[in-house]
Amino acid sequence: MHCVTSATAADYGWIRSSSSPFRYALEIGYTLALVRGVSPAELLTLAGAEPRGVCVGLGELIEQHQELIDESDDRDECVLAGACTVQSEQGDWTLALALGGDLGSPGFMETLSAGSRAVSHSSNGGKPMHFFHWHENGELRTTFEWPTVRSGSTPDELNAVMREVGFDLTDEEAPDVDGKAAVFALTERLTGVRVTEKVLMAAEYRAGEVPEESGEEWESITIDITDAYGERTYVHVRKDQL
């Protein structure tokens, strides 16, 4: 089921170099996804992204994201995604890189992976929150923030591969492991796609502004509280009362 590659965290040390264009993504927050069977245009359409032309190379994508921030009153709402085609021994994949946030709702990757595979990882920028997700046929198979605390329908299926790429599954604070580089290597093991600085800098990205996810409309809520003595209290609150 998993691709036969020898990728380890050591292959992705370049993401931390002072000259790496990916440092911008690490600083501002990002989502990187690899999806098989969905074209770049289809991915952006499913994400509800507003088209913003084509960017040649990650440098142009970063410039356009900075322009988007300059145009906006709220930097946190500015998410620009670029999608391009990349190859592996399994065929074509779409690489999507969202700068500034997520590609879509939590269910978005489930939709993309229907009948196929989607692997993604993300960071929210300066705060220490980093996530990995593996979806297969619309099912979330393995996901984690900390490699020692996994969930999904098959949370332990990748354990052997995770150890091979560099994760220490016995210690959450393993100081010698670059968790982000290890996640890149784990993604390569699942897709066969090696993401390099050259790949990111040479790609032609279809760009699109990803809309902020909005919550569902609601008119009222009911709060049900049970105290230590078993007494239940119901409070019904309308939106116009808040």
Short mmCIF file of C-alpha atoms in Angstrom, two decimals:
data_model
loop_
_atom_site.label_atom_id
_atom_site.label_comp_id
_atom_site.label_asym_id
_atom_site.label_seq_id
_atom_site.Cartn_x
_atom_site.Cartn_y
_atom_site.Cartn_z
CA MET A 1 0.00 0.00 0.00
CA HIS A 2 2.86 2.36 0.74
CA CYS A 3 5.33 3.56 -1.85
CA VAL A 4 8.77 2.01 -1.84
CA THR A 5 11.07 4.99 -1.32
CA SER A 6 13.96 5.49 1.04
CA ALA A 7 13.07 9.03 2.10
CA THR A 8 14.03 10.09 5.63
CA ALA A 9 13.97 13.35 7.52
CA ALA A 10 17.57 13.95 6.42
CA ASP A 11 16.35 14.40 2.82
CA TYR A 12 14.29 17.41 3.85
CA GLY A 13 16.79 19.39 5.88
CA TRP A 14 16.63 22.06 3.16
CA ILE A 15 13.30 23.37 4.48
CA ARG A 16 15.16 24.96 7.41
CA SER A 17 18.01 26.55 5.45
CA SER A 18 18.25 30.34 5.51
CA SER A 19 17.81 30.48 1.72
CA SER A 20 14.83 28.13 1.57
CA PRO A 21 11.68 29.70 0.11
CA PHE A 22 9.65 27.31 2.28
CA ARG A 23 10.70 29.24 5.39
CA TYR A 24 8.00 31.78 4.50
CA ALA A 25 5.36 29.06 4.66
CA LEU A 26 6.66 27.86 8.02
CA GLU A 27 6.55 31.39 9.41
CA ILE A 28 3.12 32.40 8.15
CA GLY A 29 1.34 29.03 8.32
CA TYR A 30 0.57 26.65 5.50
CA THR A 31 -1.10 23.47 4.30
CA LEU A 32 0.66 21.23 1.78
CA ALA A 33 -1.38 18.44 0.20
CA LEU A 34 -0.69 15.79 -2.41
CA VAL A 35 -3.77 14.33 -4.06
CA ARG A 36 -4.01 11.66 -6.75
CA GLY A 37 -6.75 11.68 -9.35
CA VAL A 38 -7.79 15.34 -9.03
CA SER A 39 -6.42 18.05 -11.32
CA PRO A 40 -5.13 21.40 -9.99
CA ALA A 41 -8.12 23.20 -11.47
CA GLU A 42 -10.57 20.72 -9.95
CA LEU A 43 -8.94 20.99 -6.53
CA LEU A 44 -9.20 24.78 -6.46
CA THR A 45 -12.79 24.64 -7.68
CA LEU A 46 -13.73 22.17 -4.93
CA ALA A 47 -12.03 24.44 -2.40
CA GLY A 48 -14.24 27.32 -3.56
CA ALA A 49 -11.13 29.35 -4.39
CA GLU A 50 -11.41 32.58 -6.36
CA PRO A 51 -9.03 32.33 -9.34
CA ARG A 52 -5.98 34.62 -9.21
CA GLY A 53 -4.13 33.59 -12.34
CA VAL A 54 -0.92 31.60 -12.67
CA CYS A 55 2.23 31.99 -10.61
CA VAL A 56 5.52 30.73 -12.01
CA GLY A 57 7.48 29.44 -9.06
CA LEU A 58 7.00 29.65 -5.32
CA GLY A 59 8.56 33.12 -5.30
CA GLU A 60 5.66 34.54 -7.34
CA LEU A 61 3.13 32.69 -5.20
CA ILE A 62 4.64 34.27 -2.09
CA GLU A 63 4.59 37.72 -3.72
CA GLN A 64 0.92 37.33 -4.57
CA HIS A 65 0.14 36.22 -1.02
CA GLN A 66 1.87 39.34 0.30
CA GLU A 67 -0.18 41.46 -2.11
CA LEU A 68 -3.32 39.75 -0.83
CA ILE A 69 -2.36 40.66 2.73
CA ASP A 70 -1.77 44.29 1.69
CA GLU A 71 -5.24 44.39 0.10
CA SER A 72 -6.98 42.95 3.15
CA ASP A 73 -8.04 44.44 6.48
CA ASP A 74 -7.52 41.11 8.22
CA ARG A 75 -4.26 39.28 7.61
CA ASP A 76 -5.60 36.12 9.29
CA GLU A 77 -8.25 35.74 6.58
CA CYS A 78 -5.73 35.79 3.72
CA VAL A 79 -5.18 32.29 2.39
CA LEU A 80 -3.73 31.85 -1.09
CA ALA A 81 -3.46 28.39 -2.59
CA GLY A 82 -1.31 27.33 -5.50
CA ALA A 83 -1.86 23.97 -7.21
CA CYS A 84 0.33 22.24 -9.78
CA THR A 85 0.93 18.79 -11.26
CA VAL A 86 3.85 16.68 -10.04
CA GLN A 87 4.89 13.15 -10.93
CA SER A 88 5.77 9.94 -9.15
CA GLU A 89 6.09 6.33 -10.26
CA GLN A 90 2.35 6.05 -9.59
CA GLY A 91 1.57 8.77 -12.12
CA ASP A 92 0.40 12.35 -11.78
CA TRP A 93 -0.46 13.96 -8.46
CA THR A 94 -1.66 17.44 -7.66
CA LEU A 95 0.47 19.35 -5.18
CA ALA A 96 -1.44 22.11 -3.45
CA LEU A 97 0.23 24.64 -1.17
CA ALA A 98 -1.94 27.03 0.81
CA LEU A 99 -0.13 29.98 2.34
CA GLY A 100 -1.60 31.50 5.49
CA GLY A 101 -4.00 28.75 6.51
CA ASP A 102 -6.04 25.72 5.48
CA LEU A 103 -7.16 24.56 2.04
CA GLY A 104 -10.71 24.02 3.23
CA SER A 105 -12.93 22.47 5.85
CA PRO A 106 -11.92 19.28 7.73
CA GLY A 107 -14.11 17.29 5.33
CA PHE A 108 -12.42 18.74 2.26
CA MET A 109 -9.63 16.16 2.14
CA GLU A 110 -12.16 13.36 2.58
CA THR A 111 -13.91 14.59 -0.55
CA LEU A 112 -10.66 14.86 -2.50
CA SER A 113 -9.54 11.36 -1.53
CA ALA A 114 -12.74 9.58 -2.62
CA GLY A 115 -11.56 6.63 -4.71
CA SER A 116 -7.97 7.70 -4.27
CA ARG A 117 -5.40 8.98 -1.76
CA ALA A 118 -4.68 12.37 -0.23
CA VAL A 119 -1.86 13.18 2.17
CA SER A 120 -1.46 16.57 3.84
CA HIS A 121 0.47 18.34 6.55
CA SER A 122 0.18 21.82 7.96
CA SER A 123 1.33 24.40 10.46
CA ASN A 124 -0.38 27.47 11.90
CA GLY A 125 2.74 29.59 11.77
CA GLY A 126 4.29 30.91 14.95
CA LYS A 127 2.21 28.77 17.28
CA PRO A 128 3.48 25.21 17.87
CA MET A 129 0.66 23.33 16.12
CA HIS A 130 1.62 20.97 13.30
CA PHE A 131 -0.67 18.33 11.81
CA PHE A 132 -0.45 15.33 9.48
CA HIS A 133 -3.38 13.61 7.74
CA TRP A 134 -3.55 10.52 5.54
CA HIS A 135 -6.89 9.96 3.75
CA GLU A 136 -7.68 6.89 1.67
CA ASN A 137 -10.93 6.42 -0.27
CA GLY A 138 -12.62 9.19 1.68
CA GLU A 139 -11.52 7.79 5.05
CA LEU A 140 -9.14 9.42 7.51
CA ARG A 141 -6.69 6.61 8.16
CA THR A 142 -3.96 8.20 10.29
CA THR A 143 -3.67 11.68 11.75
CA PHE A 144 -1.56 13.25 14.45
CA GLU A 145 -0.16 16.43 15.90
CA TRP A 146 2.33 14.57 18.11
CA PRO A 147 3.62 11.35 16.50
CA THR A 148 3.09 9.46 19.74
CA VAL A 149 -0.60 10.40 19.88
CA ARG A 150 -2.27 9.14 16.71
CA SER A 151 -5.89 8.69 15.69
CA GLY A 152 -7.93 7.74 12.65
CA SER A 153 -9.36 4.42 11.49
CA THR A 154 -5.87 2.83 11.35
CA PRO A 155 -3.75 4.94 13.73
CA ASP A 156 -0.88 2.46 13.97
CA GLU A 157 -0.58 1.33 10.35
CA LEU A 158 2.23 3.76 9.58
CA ASN A 159 4.25 3.10 12.74
CA ALA A 160 7.05 1.15 11.05
CA VAL A 161 7.38 3.74 8.27
CA MET A 162 7.30 6.58 10.80
CA ARG A 163 10.25 5.06 12.65
CA GLU A 164 12.14 4.61 9.38
CA VAL A 165 11.77 8.28 8.38
CA GLY A 166 13.04 9.44 11.76
CA PHE A 167 10.19 9.69 14.27
CA ASP A 168 10.78 8.42 17.81
CA LEU A 169 7.42 6.94 18.79
CA THR A 170 8.49 6.48 22.41
CA ASP A 171 9.29 10.10 23.23
CA GLU A 172 7.13 13.14 22.46
CA GLU A 173 10.07 15.47 23.11
CA ALA A 174 12.68 13.66 21.01
CA PRO A 175 15.21 16.51 20.54
CA ASP A 176 17.13 14.98 17.65
CA VAL A 177 14.14 14.64 15.33
CA ASP A 178 13.09 17.45 12.98
CA GLY A 179 9.39 16.61 13.03
CA LYS A 180 8.56 18.78 10.04
CA ALA A 181 11.27 17.21 7.88
CA ALA A 182 10.09 13.78 9.02
CA VAL A 183 6.53 14.62 7.97
CA PHE A 184 7.77 15.57 4.50
CA ALA A 185 9.54 12.21 4.28
CA LEU A 186 6.46 10.34 5.51
CA THR A 187 4.39 12.09 2.84
CA GLU A 188 6.90 10.99 0.19
CA ARG A 189 6.67 7.39 1.41
CA LEU A 190 2.89 7.50 0.87
CA THR A 191 2.89 9.29 -2.49
CA GLY A 192 6.23 8.63 -4.14
CA VAL A 193 6.55 12.40 -4.73
CA ARG A 194 9.77 13.99 -3.55
CA VAL A 195 9.16 17.66 -2.84
CA THR A 196 12.36 19.59 -3.41
CA GLU A 197 13.27 23.23 -3.44
CA LYS A 198 13.71 22.95 -7.21
CA VAL A 199 10.22 21.46 -7.65
CA LEU A 200 8.61 24.28 -5.66
CA MET A 201 10.58 27.01 -7.41
CA ALA A 202 10.01 25.71 -10.96
CA ALA A 203 6.31 24.81 -10.73
CA GLU A 204 3.55 26.71 -12.49
CA TYR A 205 0.82 27.17 -9.90
CA ARG A 206 -2.81 27.82 -10.60
CA ALA A 207 -3.50 30.31 -7.84
CA GLY A 208 -6.72 30.91 -5.97
CA GLU A 209 -7.84 32.84 -2.90
CA VAL A 210 -9.40 30.40 -0.46
CA PRO A 211 -12.47 31.78 1.33
CA GLU A 212 -12.60 31.84 5.09
CA GLU A 213 -14.63 28.93 6.41
CA SER A 214 -17.91 30.23 7.77
CA GLY A 215 -19.88 28.63 10.51
CA GLU A 216 -23.39 27.34 9.97
CA GLU A 217 -26.21 29.77 10.58
CA TRP A 218 -28.05 29.26 13.85
CA GLU A 219 -30.99 30.98 15.53
CA SER A 220 -30.80 29.58 19.08
CA ILE A 221 -29.01 27.12 21.34
CA THR A 222 -30.08 25.00 24.29
CA ILE A 223 -27.64 24.59 27.18
CA ASP A 224 -28.14 21.42 29.22
CA ILE A 225 -26.25 21.42 32.55
CA THR A 226 -26.21 18.63 35.14
CA ASP A 227 -24.76 19.60 38.53
CA ALA A 228 -22.93 17.41 41.05
CA TYR A 229 -26.25 16.40 42.66
CA GLY A 230 -27.81 15.21 39.40
CA GLU A 231 -30.05 18.27 38.97
CA ARG A 232 -30.47 19.25 35.32
CA THR A 233 -30.97 22.82 34.15
CA TYR A 234 -32.00 23.82 30.65
CA VAL A 235 -31.36 27.29 29.27
CA HIS A 236 -32.63 28.26 25.82
CA VAL A 237 -30.82 31.27 24.32
CA ARG A 238 -31.77 33.04 21.09
CA LYS A 239 -29.13 34.73 18.93
CA ASP A 240 -30.74 38.15 19.48
CA GLN A 241 -30.29 37.72 23.25
CA LEU A 242 -26.51 37.57 23.01
#
